[in-house]
Each structure stands twice: as structure tokens, then as C-alpha cells.
Amino acid sequence: MQPQDPNHRSRAKPRTKVFASIRNFFERFVGAFAALNYQYESKHRFLGLPLLSIDIGFDTKQQMRHARGWTAIGTRATGLFAFGFFMARGLFAVGALAIGIGTVSLASIGLITVSVFGVGFVSVSVFAFGYLAVGILAIGYKSVGIIAIGREVVGIIGVGTQVDSLFSP
């Protein structure tokens, strides 16, 4: 066994520095986000809901506040048009997690989804699941992707009954 050279760099140290810097970034991000505190509801209402509801931040129990209105913007948002930093639910929803008819998010469930991980009738996602799925991994009745699985398939690697691909298992 040879003695370690004092100038030799260990591979573990740069990795731990990278993970520490990523952790530090997220701690600062969450800390800065937790300091945000803004509430607004429009005076005009339709069917009991405000036309615009903005509710950003956390309440005293460190729970995410919830914006509810026809147009909702907040940490969590529910409305016809919902824009949530973490979660959004509505006819048209944009957020990290989204549920609705039309969604744009990191992870979503809806009729039409555009996301990283999407489940919907029409899903355009990195990992797409639905009747019409388009993505790197697409699983659906009709699917288009690098890896496509379904009945009617177009992809580099395709698995299905009607396959148009470069490689078929």
C-alpha cells in the first residue's frame, strides 16, 4: 500500500462541495421564499369568488397559504386561471405541481399537459403518459418519442402493434 500524496485531491471532496452548494442554494431559496408575504383580493366578485386573488407566503403554522379566485396567484392556487409556485389547480394551471384541463408544470395531471412528468389525454412531456403521448419516454395509445410504447408508435425505439422506428425489439 502506497502512502497518499498530500497534493493528491480526493474525489469525495469535490462531490461533497457540490452537494453542499446545492443544499445551500435550496436553503437560501426556501428562506427567501418564506420571507415573502403578500395578500390581495379584488373587491369585484363573481359567483362569490374574487376576480383576482394573490396570496403568497406562509401562515403562522408554516403552512402554504392558498389563493382562491377566478384568477389565482400564490404559493398554492385554485381558480379558473391558477398560477401557483408549488401547486396549482384550475382550468388552466401553471405551477410545480398542476392539476387541470390545460397544465404547464414539472409534474401534472390534466387533459392537455406540458411538463417533465405528465399524465393526460394529450401529454407533451419528458415522461409522457396518455392517449397521445409525446416525449423522451412516451407511453400511450398513440405515442411519439425516443422510447415509444403503445399501439401506434413512432420513435427511435418503438414497442407496439404498428411501429415505425429505427429499432424494434
CSV table of C-alpha atoms in Angstrom, one decimal:
chain,number,residue,atom,x,y,z
A,1,MET,CA,0.0,0.0,0.0
A,2,GLN,CA,1.5,3.3,-1.0
A,3,PRO,CA,1.3,6.4,1.2
A,4,GLN,CA,-1.1,9.1,0.0
A,5,ASP,CA,0.5,12.2,-1.7
A,6,PRO,CA,-0.6,15.3,0.3
A,7,ASN,CA,-1.1,17.1,-3.0
A,8,HIS,CA,-3.4,14.3,-4.3
A,9,ARG,CA,-7.1,15.5,-4.5
A,10,SER,CA,-9.7,13.1,-3.3
A,11,ARG,CA,-12.7,12.6,-5.5
A,12,ALA,CA,-15.0,12.7,-2.5
A,13,LYS,CA,-14.2,16.3,-1.6
A,14,PRO,CA,-15.4,18.0,-4.8
A,15,ARG,CA,-18.7,15.9,-4.7
A,16,THR,CA,-19.4,16.9,-1.1
A,17,LYS,CA,-18.7,20.6,-2.1
A,18,VAL,CA,-21.2,20.3,-5.0
A,19,PHE,CA,-23.9,18.7,-2.8
A,20,ALA,CA,-23.2,21.3,-0.1
A,21,SER,CA,-23.5,24.2,-2.5
A,22,ILE,CA,-26.8,22.7,-3.9
A,23,ARG,CA,-28.1,22.3,-0.4
A,24,ASN,CA,-27.0,25.8,0.5
A,25,PHE,CA,-28.8,27.2,-2.7
A,26,PHE,CA,-32.1,25.5,-1.8
A,27,GLU,CA,-31.8,26.6,1.9
A,28,ARG,CA,-31.3,30.2,0.8
A,29,PHE,CA,-34.1,29.9,-1.8
A,30,VAL,CA,-36.6,28.5,0.7
A,31,GLY,CA,-35.5,31.0,3.3
A,32,ALA,CA,-36.0,33.9,0.8
A,33,PHE,CA,-39.4,32.5,-0.3
A,34,ALA,CA,-40.6,32.0,3.3
A,35,ALA,CA,-39.9,35.7,3.9
A,36,LEU,CA,-42.3,36.7,1.1
A,37,ASN,CA,-45.6,37.8,2.5
A,38,TYR,CA,-48.3,39.3,0.2
A,39,GLN,CA,-52.1,39.1,0.1
A,40,TYR,CA,-54.6,40.8,-2.2
A,41,GLU,CA,-58.1,40.1,-3.2
A,42,SER,CA,-60.0,42.2,-5.7
A,43,LYS,CA,-63.2,43.9,-4.5
A,44,HIS,CA,-65.1,42.7,-7.5
A,45,ARG,CA,-66.6,39.3,-7.2
A,46,PHE,CA,-68.4,36.9,-9.5
A,47,LEU,CA,-70.4,33.9,-8.1
A,48,GLY,CA,-68.8,34.6,-4.7
A,49,LEU,CA,-65.2,34.4,-5.8
A,50,PRO,CA,-62.9,37.3,-6.3
A,51,LEU,CA,-61.8,38.1,-9.9
A,52,LEU,CA,-58.2,38.2,-8.7
A,53,SER,CA,-56.7,36.6,-5.6
A,54,ILE,CA,-53.0,36.8,-4.8
A,55,ASP,CA,-51.8,35.0,-1.7
A,56,ILE,CA,-48.0,34.5,-1.4
A,57,GLY,CA,-46.2,33.1,1.6
A,58,PHE,CA,-46.8,31.0,4.6
A,59,ASP,CA,-49.2,31.4,7.6
A,60,THR,CA,-48.2,31.3,11.2
A,61,LYS,CA,-48.2,27.5,11.3
A,62,GLN,CA,-45.7,27.4,8.4
A,63,GLN,CA,-48.5,26.1,6.1
A,64,MET,CA,-48.6,27.4,2.5
A,65,ARG,CA,-51.3,29.9,2.0
A,66,HIS,CA,-54.0,29.3,-0.6
A,67,ALA,CA,-55.1,31.7,-3.2
A,68,ARG,CA,-58.7,31.1,-4.4
A,69,GLY,CA,-60.4,33.1,-7.2
A,70,TRP,CA,-61.2,33.3,-10.9
A,71,THR,CA,-57.6,34.2,-11.4
A,72,ALA,CA,-55.4,32.9,-8.5
A,73,ILE,CA,-51.7,33.6,-8.0
A,74,GLY,CA,-49.9,32.2,-4.9
A,75,THR,CA,-48.0,29.6,-3.1
A,76,ARG,CA,-51.0,27.3,-3.7
A,77,ALA,CA,-53.6,28.5,-6.2
A,78,THR,CA,-57.0,27.3,-7.2
A,79,GLY,CA,-59.1,29.1,-9.9
A,80,LEU,CA,-60.1,29.3,-13.5
A,81,PHE,CA,-56.6,30.5,-14.2
A,82,ALA,CA,-54.3,29.3,-11.5
A,83,PHE,CA,-50.6,30.2,-11.1
A,84,GLY,CA,-49.0,28.5,-8.1
A,85,PHE,CA,-45.4,28.5,-7.1
A,86,PHE,CA,-45.8,25.0,-5.7
A,87,MET,CA,-49.3,23.7,-6.5
A,88,ALA,CA,-51.9,24.9,-9.0
A,89,ARG,CA,-55.4,23.6,-9.6
A,90,GLY,CA,-57.7,25.0,-12.2
A,91,LEU,CA,-59.0,25.0,-15.8
A,92,PHE,CA,-55.6,26.4,-16.9
A,93,ALA,CA,-52.9,25.7,-14.2
A,94,VAL,CA,-49.2,26.6,-14.1
A,95,GLY,CA,-47.0,25.5,-11.2
A,96,ALA,CA,-44.5,23.0,-10.0
A,97,LEU,CA,-47.4,20.6,-9.5
A,98,ALA,CA,-50.5,21.2,-11.6
A,99,ILE,CA,-54.0,19.6,-12.0
A,100,GLY,CA,-56.4,20.9,-14.6
A,101,ILE,CA,-57.7,20.9,-18.1
A,102,GLY,CA,-54.6,22.6,-19.5
A,103,THR,CA,-51.4,22.4,-17.4
A,104,VAL,CA,-47.8,23.6,-17.6
A,105,SER,CA,-45.6,22.3,-14.8
A,106,LEU,CA,-42.9,20.0,-13.6
A,107,ALA,CA,-45.5,17.3,-12.8
A,108,SER,CA,-49.0,17.4,-14.0
A,109,ILE,CA,-52.3,15.6,-14.4
A,110,GLY,CA,-54.8,17.0,-16.9
A,111,LEU,CA,-56.5,16.8,-20.3
A,112,ILE,CA,-53.6,18.6,-22.0
A,113,THR,CA,-50.2,18.6,-20.2
A,114,VAL,CA,-46.9,20.1,-20.9
A,115,SER,CA,-44.4,19.1,-18.3
A,116,VAL,CA,-41.5,17.0,-17.2
A,117,PHE,CA,-43.7,14.2,-15.9
A,118,GLY,CA,-47.2,14.3,-17.4
A,119,VAL,CA,-50.3,12.2,-17.4
A,120,GLY,CA,-53.1,13.3,-19.6
A,121,PHE,CA,-55.2,12.7,-22.7
A,122,VAL,CA,-52.6,14.7,-24.7
A,123,SER,CA,-49.2,14.8,-22.9
A,124,VAL,CA,-46.1,16.5,-24.2
A,125,SER,CA,-43.6,15.7,-21.5
A,126,VAL,CA,-40.2,14.3,-20.9
A,127,PHE,CA,-42.0,11.3,-19.4
A,128,ALA,CA,-45.4,11.3,-21.1
A,129,PHE,CA,-48.3,9.1,-20.4
A,130,GLY,CA,-51.7,9.4,-22.2
A,131,TYR,CA,-53.8,8.6,-25.2
A,132,LEU,CA,-51.5,10.8,-27.3
A,133,ALA,CA,-48.1,10.9,-25.7
A,134,VAL,CA,-45.0,12.8,-27.0
A,135,GLY,CA,-41.7,12.8,-25.1
A,136,ILE,CA,-38.4,11.1,-24.5
A,137,LEU,CA,-40.3,8.2,-22.9
A,138,ALA,CA,-43.8,8.1,-24.3
A,139,ILE,CA,-46.4,5.6,-23.3
A,140,GLY,CA,-49.9,5.8,-24.8
A,141,TYR,CA,-52.3,4.5,-27.4
A,142,LYS,CA,-50.5,6.8,-29.9
A,143,SER,CA,-47.0,7.7,-28.9
A,144,VAL,CA,-44.1,9.6,-30.3
A,145,GLY,CA,-40.7,9.6,-28.6
A,146,ILE,CA,-37.2,8.3,-28.3
A,147,ILE,CA,-38.6,5.3,-26.5
A,148,ALA,CA,-42.2,4.9,-27.5
A,149,ILE,CA,-44.6,2.3,-26.2
A,150,GLY,CA,-48.2,1.9,-27.4
A,151,ARG,CA,-50.5,0.7,-30.2
A,152,GLU,CA,-49.4,3.2,-32.9
A,153,VAL,CA,-45.8,4.1,-32.3
A,154,VAL,CA,-43.2,6.4,-33.8
A,155,GLY,CA,-39.8,6.5,-32.2
A,156,ILE,CA,-36.1,5.5,-32.2
A,157,ILE,CA,-37.0,2.5,-30.1
A,158,GLY,CA,-40.6,1.5,-30.5
A,159,VAL,CA,-42.8,-1.2,-29.0
A,160,GLY,CA,-46.3,-1.7,-30.2
A,161,THR,CA,-48.6,-3.2,-32.8
A,162,GLN,CA,-48.0,-0.5,-35.5
A,163,VAL,CA,-44.4,0.5,-35.2
A,164,ASP,CA,-42.3,3.0,-37.2
A,165,SER,CA,-38.9,3.0,-35.6
A,166,LEU,CA,-35.2,2.5,-36.1
A,167,PHE,CA,-35.0,-0.3,-33.6
A,168,SER,CA,-37.9,-2.7,-32.7
A,169,PRO,CA,-37.4,-5.4,-30.2
